[in-house]
Short mmCIF file of C-alpha atoms and ligand atoms in Angstrom, two decimals:
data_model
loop_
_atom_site.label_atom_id
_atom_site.label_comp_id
_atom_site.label_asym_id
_atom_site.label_seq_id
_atom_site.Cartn_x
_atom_site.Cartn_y
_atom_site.Cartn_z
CA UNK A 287 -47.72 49.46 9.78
CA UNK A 288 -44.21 49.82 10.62
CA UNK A 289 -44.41 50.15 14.81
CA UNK A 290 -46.32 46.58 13.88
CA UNK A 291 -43.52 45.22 11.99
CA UNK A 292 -40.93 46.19 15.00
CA UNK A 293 -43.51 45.10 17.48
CA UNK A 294 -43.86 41.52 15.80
CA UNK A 295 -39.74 41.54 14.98
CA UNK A 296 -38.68 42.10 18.86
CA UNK A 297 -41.69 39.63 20.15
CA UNK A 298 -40.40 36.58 17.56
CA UNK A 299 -40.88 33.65 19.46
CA UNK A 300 -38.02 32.11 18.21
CA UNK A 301 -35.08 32.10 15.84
CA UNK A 302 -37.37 30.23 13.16
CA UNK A 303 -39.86 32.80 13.36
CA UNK A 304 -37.54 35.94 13.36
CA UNK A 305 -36.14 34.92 9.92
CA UNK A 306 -39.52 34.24 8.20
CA UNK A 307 -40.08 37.73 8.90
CA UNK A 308 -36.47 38.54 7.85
CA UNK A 309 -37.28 37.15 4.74
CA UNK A 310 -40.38 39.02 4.44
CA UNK A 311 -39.41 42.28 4.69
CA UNK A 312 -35.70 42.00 3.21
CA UNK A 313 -35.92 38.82 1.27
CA UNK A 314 -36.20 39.17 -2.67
CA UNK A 315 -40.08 39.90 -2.56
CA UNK A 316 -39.86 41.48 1.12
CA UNK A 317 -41.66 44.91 1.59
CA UNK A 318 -38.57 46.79 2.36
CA UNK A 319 -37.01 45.41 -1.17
CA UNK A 320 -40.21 46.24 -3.31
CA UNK A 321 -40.18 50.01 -1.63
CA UNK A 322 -36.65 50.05 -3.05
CA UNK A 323 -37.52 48.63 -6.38
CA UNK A 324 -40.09 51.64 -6.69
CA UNK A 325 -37.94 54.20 -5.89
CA UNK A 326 -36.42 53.84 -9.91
CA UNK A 327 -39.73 55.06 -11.26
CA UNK A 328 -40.20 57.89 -9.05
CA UNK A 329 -39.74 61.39 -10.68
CA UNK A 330 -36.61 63.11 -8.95
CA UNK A 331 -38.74 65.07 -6.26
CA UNK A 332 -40.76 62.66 -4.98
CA UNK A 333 -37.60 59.98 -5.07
CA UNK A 334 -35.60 62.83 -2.74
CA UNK A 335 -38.13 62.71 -0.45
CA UNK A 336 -38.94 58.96 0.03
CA UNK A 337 -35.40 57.43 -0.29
CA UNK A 338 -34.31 58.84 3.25
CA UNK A 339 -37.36 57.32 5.05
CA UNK A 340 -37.14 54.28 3.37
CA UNK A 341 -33.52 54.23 4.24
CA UNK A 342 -33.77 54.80 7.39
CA UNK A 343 -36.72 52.19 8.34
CA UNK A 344 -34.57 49.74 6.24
CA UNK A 345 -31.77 50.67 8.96
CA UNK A 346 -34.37 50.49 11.75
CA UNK A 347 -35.42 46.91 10.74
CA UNK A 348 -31.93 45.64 10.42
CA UNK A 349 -30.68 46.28 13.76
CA UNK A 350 -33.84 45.26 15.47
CA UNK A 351 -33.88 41.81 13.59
CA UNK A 352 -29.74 41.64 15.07
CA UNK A 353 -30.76 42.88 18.89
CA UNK A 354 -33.97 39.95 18.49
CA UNK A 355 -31.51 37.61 17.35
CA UNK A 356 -28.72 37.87 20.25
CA UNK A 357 -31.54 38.15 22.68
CA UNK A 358 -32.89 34.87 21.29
CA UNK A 359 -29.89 33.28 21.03
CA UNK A 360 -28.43 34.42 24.67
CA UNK A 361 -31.78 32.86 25.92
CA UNK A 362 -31.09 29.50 24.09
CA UNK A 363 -27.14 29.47 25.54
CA UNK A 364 -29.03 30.45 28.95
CA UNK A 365 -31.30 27.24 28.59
CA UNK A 366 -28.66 25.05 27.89
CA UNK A 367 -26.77 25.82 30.64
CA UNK A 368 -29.58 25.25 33.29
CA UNK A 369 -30.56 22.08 32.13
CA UNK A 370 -27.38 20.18 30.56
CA UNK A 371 -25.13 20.00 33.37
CA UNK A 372 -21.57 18.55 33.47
CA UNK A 373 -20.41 17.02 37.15
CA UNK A 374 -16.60 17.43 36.44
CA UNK A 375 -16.65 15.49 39.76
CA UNK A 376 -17.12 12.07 38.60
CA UNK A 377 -14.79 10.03 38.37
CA UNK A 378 -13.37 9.54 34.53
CA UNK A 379 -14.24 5.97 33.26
CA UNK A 380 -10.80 4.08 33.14
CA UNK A 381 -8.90 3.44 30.06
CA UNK A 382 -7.39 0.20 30.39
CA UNK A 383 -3.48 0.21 29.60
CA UNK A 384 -0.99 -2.24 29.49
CA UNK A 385 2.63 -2.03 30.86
CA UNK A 386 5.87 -3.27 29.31
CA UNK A 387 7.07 -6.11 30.24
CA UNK A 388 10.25 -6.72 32.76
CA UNK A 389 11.78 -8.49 30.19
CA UNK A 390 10.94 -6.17 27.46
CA UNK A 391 12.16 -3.39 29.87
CA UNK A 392 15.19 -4.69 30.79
CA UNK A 393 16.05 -5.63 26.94
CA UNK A 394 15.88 -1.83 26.21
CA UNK A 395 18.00 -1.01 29.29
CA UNK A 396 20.62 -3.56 28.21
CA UNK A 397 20.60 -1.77 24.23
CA UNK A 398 21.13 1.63 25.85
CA UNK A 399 24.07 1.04 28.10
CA UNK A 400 25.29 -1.12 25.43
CA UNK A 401 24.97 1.41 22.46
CA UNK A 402 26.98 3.81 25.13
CA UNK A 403 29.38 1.35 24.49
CA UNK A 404 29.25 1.24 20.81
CA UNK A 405 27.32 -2.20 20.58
CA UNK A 406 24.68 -2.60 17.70
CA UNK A 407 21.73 -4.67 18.26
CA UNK A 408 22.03 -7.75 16.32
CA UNK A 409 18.74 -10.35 15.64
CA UNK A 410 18.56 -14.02 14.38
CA UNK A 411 16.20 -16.48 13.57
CA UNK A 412 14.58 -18.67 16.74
CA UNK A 413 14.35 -21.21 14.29
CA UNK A 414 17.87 -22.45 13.74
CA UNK A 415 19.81 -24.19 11.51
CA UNK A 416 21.63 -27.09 13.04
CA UNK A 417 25.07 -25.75 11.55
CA UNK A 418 24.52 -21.96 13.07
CA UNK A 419 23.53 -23.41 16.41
CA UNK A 420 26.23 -25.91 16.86
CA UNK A 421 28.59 -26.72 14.01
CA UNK A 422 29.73 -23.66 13.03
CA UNK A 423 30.33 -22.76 16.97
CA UNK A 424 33.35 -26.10 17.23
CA UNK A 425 30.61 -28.43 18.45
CA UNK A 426 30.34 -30.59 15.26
CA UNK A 427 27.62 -33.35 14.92
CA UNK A 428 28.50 -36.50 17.68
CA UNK A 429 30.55 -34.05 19.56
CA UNK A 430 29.37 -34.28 23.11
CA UNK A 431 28.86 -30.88 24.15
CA UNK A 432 25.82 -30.73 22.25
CA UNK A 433 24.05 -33.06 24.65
CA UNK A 434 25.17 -30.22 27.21
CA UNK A 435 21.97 -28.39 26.17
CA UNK A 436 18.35 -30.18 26.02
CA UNK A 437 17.45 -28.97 22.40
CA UNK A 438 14.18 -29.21 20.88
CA UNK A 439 14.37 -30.55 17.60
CA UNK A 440 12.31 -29.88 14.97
CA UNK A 441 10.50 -32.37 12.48
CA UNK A 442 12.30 -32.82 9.64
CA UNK A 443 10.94 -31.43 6.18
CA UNK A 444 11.07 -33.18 2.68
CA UNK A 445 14.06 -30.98 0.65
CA UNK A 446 16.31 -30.45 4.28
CA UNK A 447 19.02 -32.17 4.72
CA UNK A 448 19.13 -31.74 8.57
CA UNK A 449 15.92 -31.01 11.09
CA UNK A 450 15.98 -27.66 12.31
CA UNK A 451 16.13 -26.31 15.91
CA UNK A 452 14.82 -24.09 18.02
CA UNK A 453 17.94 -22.44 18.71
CA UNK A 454 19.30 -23.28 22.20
CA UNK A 455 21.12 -20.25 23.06
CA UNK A 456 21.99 -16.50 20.96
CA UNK A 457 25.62 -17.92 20.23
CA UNK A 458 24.56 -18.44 16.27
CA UNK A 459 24.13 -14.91 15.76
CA UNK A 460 27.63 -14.44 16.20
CA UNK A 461 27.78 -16.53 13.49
CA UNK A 462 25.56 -15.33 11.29
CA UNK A 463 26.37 -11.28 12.13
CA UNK A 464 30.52 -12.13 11.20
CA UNK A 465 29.01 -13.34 8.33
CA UNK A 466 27.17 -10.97 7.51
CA UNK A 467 29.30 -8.07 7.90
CA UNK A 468 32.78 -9.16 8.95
CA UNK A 469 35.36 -7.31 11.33
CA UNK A 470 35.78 -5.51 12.95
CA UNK A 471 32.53 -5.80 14.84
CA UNK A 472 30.39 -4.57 18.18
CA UNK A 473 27.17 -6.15 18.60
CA UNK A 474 24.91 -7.64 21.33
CA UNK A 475 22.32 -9.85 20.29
CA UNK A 476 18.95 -10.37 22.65
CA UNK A 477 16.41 -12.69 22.27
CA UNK A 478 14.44 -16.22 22.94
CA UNK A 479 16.26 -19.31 23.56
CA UNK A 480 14.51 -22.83 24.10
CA UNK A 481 15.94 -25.59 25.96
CA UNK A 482 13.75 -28.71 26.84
CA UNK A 483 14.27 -28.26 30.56
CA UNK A 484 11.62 -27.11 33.29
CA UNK A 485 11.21 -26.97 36.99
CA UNK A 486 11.01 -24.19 39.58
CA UNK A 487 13.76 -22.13 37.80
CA UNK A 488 14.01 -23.39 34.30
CA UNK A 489 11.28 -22.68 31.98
CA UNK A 490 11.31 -24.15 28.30
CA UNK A 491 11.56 -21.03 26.77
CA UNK A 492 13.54 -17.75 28.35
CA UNK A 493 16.10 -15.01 27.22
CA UNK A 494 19.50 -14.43 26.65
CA UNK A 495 21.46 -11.50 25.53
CA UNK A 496 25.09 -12.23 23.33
CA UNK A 497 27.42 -10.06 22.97
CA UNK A 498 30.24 -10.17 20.58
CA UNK A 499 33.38 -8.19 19.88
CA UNK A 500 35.84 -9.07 17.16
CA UNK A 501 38.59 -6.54 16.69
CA UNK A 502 42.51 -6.36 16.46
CA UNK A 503 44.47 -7.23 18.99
CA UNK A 504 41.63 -7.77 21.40
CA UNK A 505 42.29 -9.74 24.99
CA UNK A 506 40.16 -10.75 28.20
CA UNK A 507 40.83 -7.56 29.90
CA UNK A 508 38.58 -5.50 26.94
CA UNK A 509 36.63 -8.24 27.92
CA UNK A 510 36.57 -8.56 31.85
CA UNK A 511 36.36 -4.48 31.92
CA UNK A 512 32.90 -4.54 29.49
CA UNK A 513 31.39 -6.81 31.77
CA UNK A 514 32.62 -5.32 34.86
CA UNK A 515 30.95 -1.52 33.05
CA UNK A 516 27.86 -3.19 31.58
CA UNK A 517 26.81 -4.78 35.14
CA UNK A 518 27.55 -1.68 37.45
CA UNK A 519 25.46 0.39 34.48
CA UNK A 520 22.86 -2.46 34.97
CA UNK A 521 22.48 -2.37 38.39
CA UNK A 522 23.29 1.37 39.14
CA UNK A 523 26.09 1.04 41.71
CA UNK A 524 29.87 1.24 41.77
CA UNK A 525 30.38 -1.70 44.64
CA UNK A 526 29.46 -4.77 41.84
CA UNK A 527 31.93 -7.58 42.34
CA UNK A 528 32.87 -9.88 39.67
CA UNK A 529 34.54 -13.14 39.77
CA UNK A 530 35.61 -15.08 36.54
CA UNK A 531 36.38 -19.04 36.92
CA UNK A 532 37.57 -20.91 34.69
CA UNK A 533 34.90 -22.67 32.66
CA UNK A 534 34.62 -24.74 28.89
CA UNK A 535 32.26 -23.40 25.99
CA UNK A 536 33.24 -25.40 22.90
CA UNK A 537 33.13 -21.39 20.94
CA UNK A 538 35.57 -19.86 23.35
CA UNK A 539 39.10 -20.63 24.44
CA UNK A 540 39.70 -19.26 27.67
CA UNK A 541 36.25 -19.41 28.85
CA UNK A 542 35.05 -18.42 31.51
CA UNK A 543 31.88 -18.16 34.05
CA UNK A 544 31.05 -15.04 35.55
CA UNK A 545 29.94 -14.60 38.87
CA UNK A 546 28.64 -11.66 40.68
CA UNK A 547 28.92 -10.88 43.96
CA UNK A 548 25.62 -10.04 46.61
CA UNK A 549 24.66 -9.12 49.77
CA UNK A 550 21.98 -10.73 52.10
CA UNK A 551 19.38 -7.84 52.54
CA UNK A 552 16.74 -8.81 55.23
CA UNK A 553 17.69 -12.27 53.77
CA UNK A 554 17.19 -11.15 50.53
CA UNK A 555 19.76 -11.66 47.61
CA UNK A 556 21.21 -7.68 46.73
CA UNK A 557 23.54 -7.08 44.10
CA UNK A 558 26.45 -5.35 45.43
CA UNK A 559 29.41 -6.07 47.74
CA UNK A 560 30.73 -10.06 48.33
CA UNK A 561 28.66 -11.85 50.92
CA UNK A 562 28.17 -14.81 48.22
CA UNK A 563 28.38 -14.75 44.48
CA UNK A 564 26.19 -16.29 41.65
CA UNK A 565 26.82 -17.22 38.28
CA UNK A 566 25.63 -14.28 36.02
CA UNK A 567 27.06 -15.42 32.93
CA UNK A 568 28.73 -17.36 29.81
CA UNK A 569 32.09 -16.04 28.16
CA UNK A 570 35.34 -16.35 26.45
CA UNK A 571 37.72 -15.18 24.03
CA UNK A 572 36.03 -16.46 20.47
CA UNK A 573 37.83 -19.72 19.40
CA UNK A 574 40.03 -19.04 16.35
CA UNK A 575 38.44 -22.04 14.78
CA UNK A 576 34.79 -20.55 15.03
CA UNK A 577 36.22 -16.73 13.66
CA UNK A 578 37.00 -19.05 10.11
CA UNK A 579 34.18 -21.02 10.23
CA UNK A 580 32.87 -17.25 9.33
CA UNK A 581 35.48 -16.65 6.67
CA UNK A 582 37.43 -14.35 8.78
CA UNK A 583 41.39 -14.82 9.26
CA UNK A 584 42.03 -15.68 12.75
CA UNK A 585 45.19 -14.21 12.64
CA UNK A 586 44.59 -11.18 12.17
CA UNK A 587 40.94 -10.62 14.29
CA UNK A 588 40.37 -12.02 17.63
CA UNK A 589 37.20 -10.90 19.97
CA UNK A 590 35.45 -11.86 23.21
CA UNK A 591 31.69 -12.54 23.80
CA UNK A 592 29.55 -13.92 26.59
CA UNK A 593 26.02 -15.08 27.01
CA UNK A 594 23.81 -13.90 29.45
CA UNK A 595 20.23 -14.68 30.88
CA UNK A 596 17.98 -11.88 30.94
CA UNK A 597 15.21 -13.31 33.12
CA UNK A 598 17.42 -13.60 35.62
CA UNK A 599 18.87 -10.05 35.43
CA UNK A 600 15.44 -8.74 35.70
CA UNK A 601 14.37 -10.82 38.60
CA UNK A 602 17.09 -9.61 40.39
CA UNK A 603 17.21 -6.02 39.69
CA UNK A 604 13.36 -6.01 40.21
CA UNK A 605 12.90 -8.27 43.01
CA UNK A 606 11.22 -11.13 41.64
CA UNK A 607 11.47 -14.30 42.74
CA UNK A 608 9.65 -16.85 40.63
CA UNK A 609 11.09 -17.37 37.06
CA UNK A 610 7.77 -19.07 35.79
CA UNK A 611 5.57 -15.90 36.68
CA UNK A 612 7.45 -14.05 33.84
CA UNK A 613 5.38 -16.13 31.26
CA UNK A 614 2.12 -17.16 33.20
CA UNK A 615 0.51 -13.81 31.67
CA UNK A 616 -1.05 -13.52 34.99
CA UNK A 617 -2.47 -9.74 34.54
CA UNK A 618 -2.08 -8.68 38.67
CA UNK A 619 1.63 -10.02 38.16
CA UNK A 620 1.79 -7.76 34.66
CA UNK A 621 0.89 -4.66 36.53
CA UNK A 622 2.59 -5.05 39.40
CA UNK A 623 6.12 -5.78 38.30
CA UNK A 624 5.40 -4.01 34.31
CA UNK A 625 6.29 -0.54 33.34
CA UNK A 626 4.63 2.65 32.40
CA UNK A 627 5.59 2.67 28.27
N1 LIG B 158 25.99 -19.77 24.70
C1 LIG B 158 26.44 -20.04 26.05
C2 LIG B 158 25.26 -20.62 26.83
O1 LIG B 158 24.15 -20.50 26.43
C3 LIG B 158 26.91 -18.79 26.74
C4 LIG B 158 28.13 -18.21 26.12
C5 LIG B 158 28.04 -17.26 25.11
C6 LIG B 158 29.41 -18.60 26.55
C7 LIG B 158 29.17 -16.71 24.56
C8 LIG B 158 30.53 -18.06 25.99
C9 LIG B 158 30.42 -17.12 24.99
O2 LIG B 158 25.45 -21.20 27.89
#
C-alpha cells in the first residue's frame, strides 16, 4: 500500500537500498510511472479524478526519498567524523631543503650592485685556450709571468695545435667579451678558476669575479671610485678603507693591488675602519697592447678592470674562516653558513 511504501522509503537502511526503491517506484517500470502511463487510456472523468491523487503521492514519494537521503547521508558525514580523526598536533614530517651556497649567494650579490652600476654579466669557458688565458693578455709563450700562476695543463688532443688549460684566472673573458662585442663596454665576469696550488688557504679550484670597463677617455679614478662603491655596497658600510699599491699584471699598465682596510673585533678580522689592511684584489688600467690584441684601437678606447676572489669576500662578510670548508660538501657546514633560496 502506499503508508508501506513511505514506511519502507524513510526506514532504508542505506543509500543503496533507498535507490532500489527509487527505481522501483519512479524508474521506467516503477509503480508511480505505470499509474502515469494509464492515465492516457482513461475516459476524461475518471482521468480528472485519478490524476490529482496520483500527483500528489508522486509528490509525496519524492520528497520523502530527498528527506531519507540527507538523513542517510548526514549519518554517513556523522560516522566519518567520529572515527577518522586528524591530530593537527603532530608535528608535519620534514621536507628536506637545501640552501644556496655562500658562494652562489655572494655571486648574485656582486651581479646586483654591479648591474646598479651598469655592469653586464659576462661568462667564459673553464676550459681555456692557451692564447685567451695568456697570450692575448701580453704574457706570450716563454714570457715569465706565466710561471707566476701554477696552471693545470691539459693533455694535448690529436688536431690542436696547443694543450688547453683550465683557465687560471677570469682575465680571458675580457678577451673574449671585447671580442665579442667591442667598445664601449661594462661587464663583470664571475666564475671558477684553477690553479695547481693547495694548503690551508689555497684550494685547487676557487672563484674570481673580473670586471672590465673599456670606454673613452677612461682613467684610474673611474676606476679607484668603482671599487671604492662596489666594496662599501658589498659590505654595507660607509667607513671601508682602500689602499692601492703599486703592483705588475702583464694585462694592465698601472697596476695595482688593492687592499682593504679592517678592524680587530674580539680579535676577529672586521671590514671597516684601518687597524690593518689585506689585499682584496687585482687591477689596472687595460694595457693598450691587450685592447688590439682584441681588434680595438687603443687610441681611441682605454678601460680599467680588476680581479677579485670571491671565496674570500664571502668568508669575510660571513665569518668563515676555513677556505677548504667551502668545497668539502660537508651538509652541517651547508646549512649553517647557506641561504634560504
Ligand atoms: N687576473 C689577475 C689574477 O688572477 C687579477 C687581475 C685582473 C689583475 C684584472 C688586474 C686586472 O691575479
Amino acid at each position: 500500500s502506499d503508508t508501506d511504501l513511505l514506511d519502507q522509503i524513510r526506514s532504508a537502511a542505506d543509500l543503496g537500498a533507498l535507490d532500489q526503491l527509487r527505481v522501483s517506484v519512479l524508474g521506467k517500470s516503477g509503480s508511480i510511472t505505470q499509474q502515469l502511463k494509464s492515465l492516457g487510456s482513461m475516459d476524461p472523468e475518471t482521468r480528472a479524478a485519478e490524476a490529482p491523487k496520483i500527483h500528489a503521492f508522486r509528490e509525496q514519494v519524492t520528497s520523502a526519498l530527498a528527506d531519507r537521503k540527507s538523513a542517510l547521508e548526514t549519518a554517513e558525514l556523522n560516522r566519518k567524523l567520529a572515527t577518522e580523526t586528524l591530530d593537527l598536533s603532530l608535528p608535519a614530517p620534514e621536507t628536506p631543503s637545501g640552501t644556496v651556497h655562500p658562494v652562489s649567494q655572494v655571486m648574485d650579490e656582486l651581479a646586483e650592485i654591479f648591474a646598479d652600476l651598469g655592469f653586464a654579466v659576462a661568462e667564459g669557458p673553464e676550459i681555456e685556450d692557451q692564447w685567451h688565458n695568456f697570450t692575448a693578455l701580453n704574457m706570450p709563450e716563454f714570457h715569465p709571468a706565466r710561471a707566476m700562476q701554477d696552471t693545470f695543463y691539459l693533455e694535448r688532443h690529436e688536431g690542436e695545435q696547443e694543450a688547453k688549460v683550465l683557465r687560471t684566472h677570469t682575465s680571458p673573458v675580457q678577451i673574449r667579451e671585447m671580442q665579442a662585442k667591442g667598445a664601449p663596454l661594462y661587464v663583470i665576469a664571475p666564475g671558477r678558476v684553477y690553479r695547481s696550488d693547495s694548503d690551508a688557504t689555497h684550494t685547487p679550484m676557487f672563484h674570481q669575479v673580473e670586471g672590465l670597463v673599456i670606454d673613452r677617455a677612461i682613467h684610474m679614478g673611474h676606476l679607484k671610485w668603482t671599487l671604492e662603491t662596489f666594496l662599501k655596497a658589498f659590505f654595507e658600510r660607509d667607513d671601508v678603507v682602500l689602499r692601492m699599491r703599486p703592483s705588475y699584471f702583464p694585462f694592465t699598465e698601472p697596476s695595482a693591488e688593492v687592499d682593504v682596510g679592517y678592524t680587530l673585533v674580539n680579535g676577529k678580522r672586521t671590514i671597516g675602519g684601518s687597524e690593518g689592511f689585506m689585499e682584496v684584489l687585482g687591477s689596472g688600467m687595460v694595457h693598450p697592447k691587450v685592447i688590439a690584441n682584441c681588434g680595438l684601437d687603443p687610441d681611441k678606447w682605454q678601460g680599467f678592470a680588476f680581479g677579485c676572489g670571491i671565496d674570500r669576500l664571502a668568508m669575510l662578510k660571513y665569518g668563515m674562516d676555513d677556505l677548504r670548508a667551502f668545497f668539502d660538501g660537508d651538509i652541517r657546514w651547508l646549512k649553517h653558513y647557506g641561504f634560504r633560496a
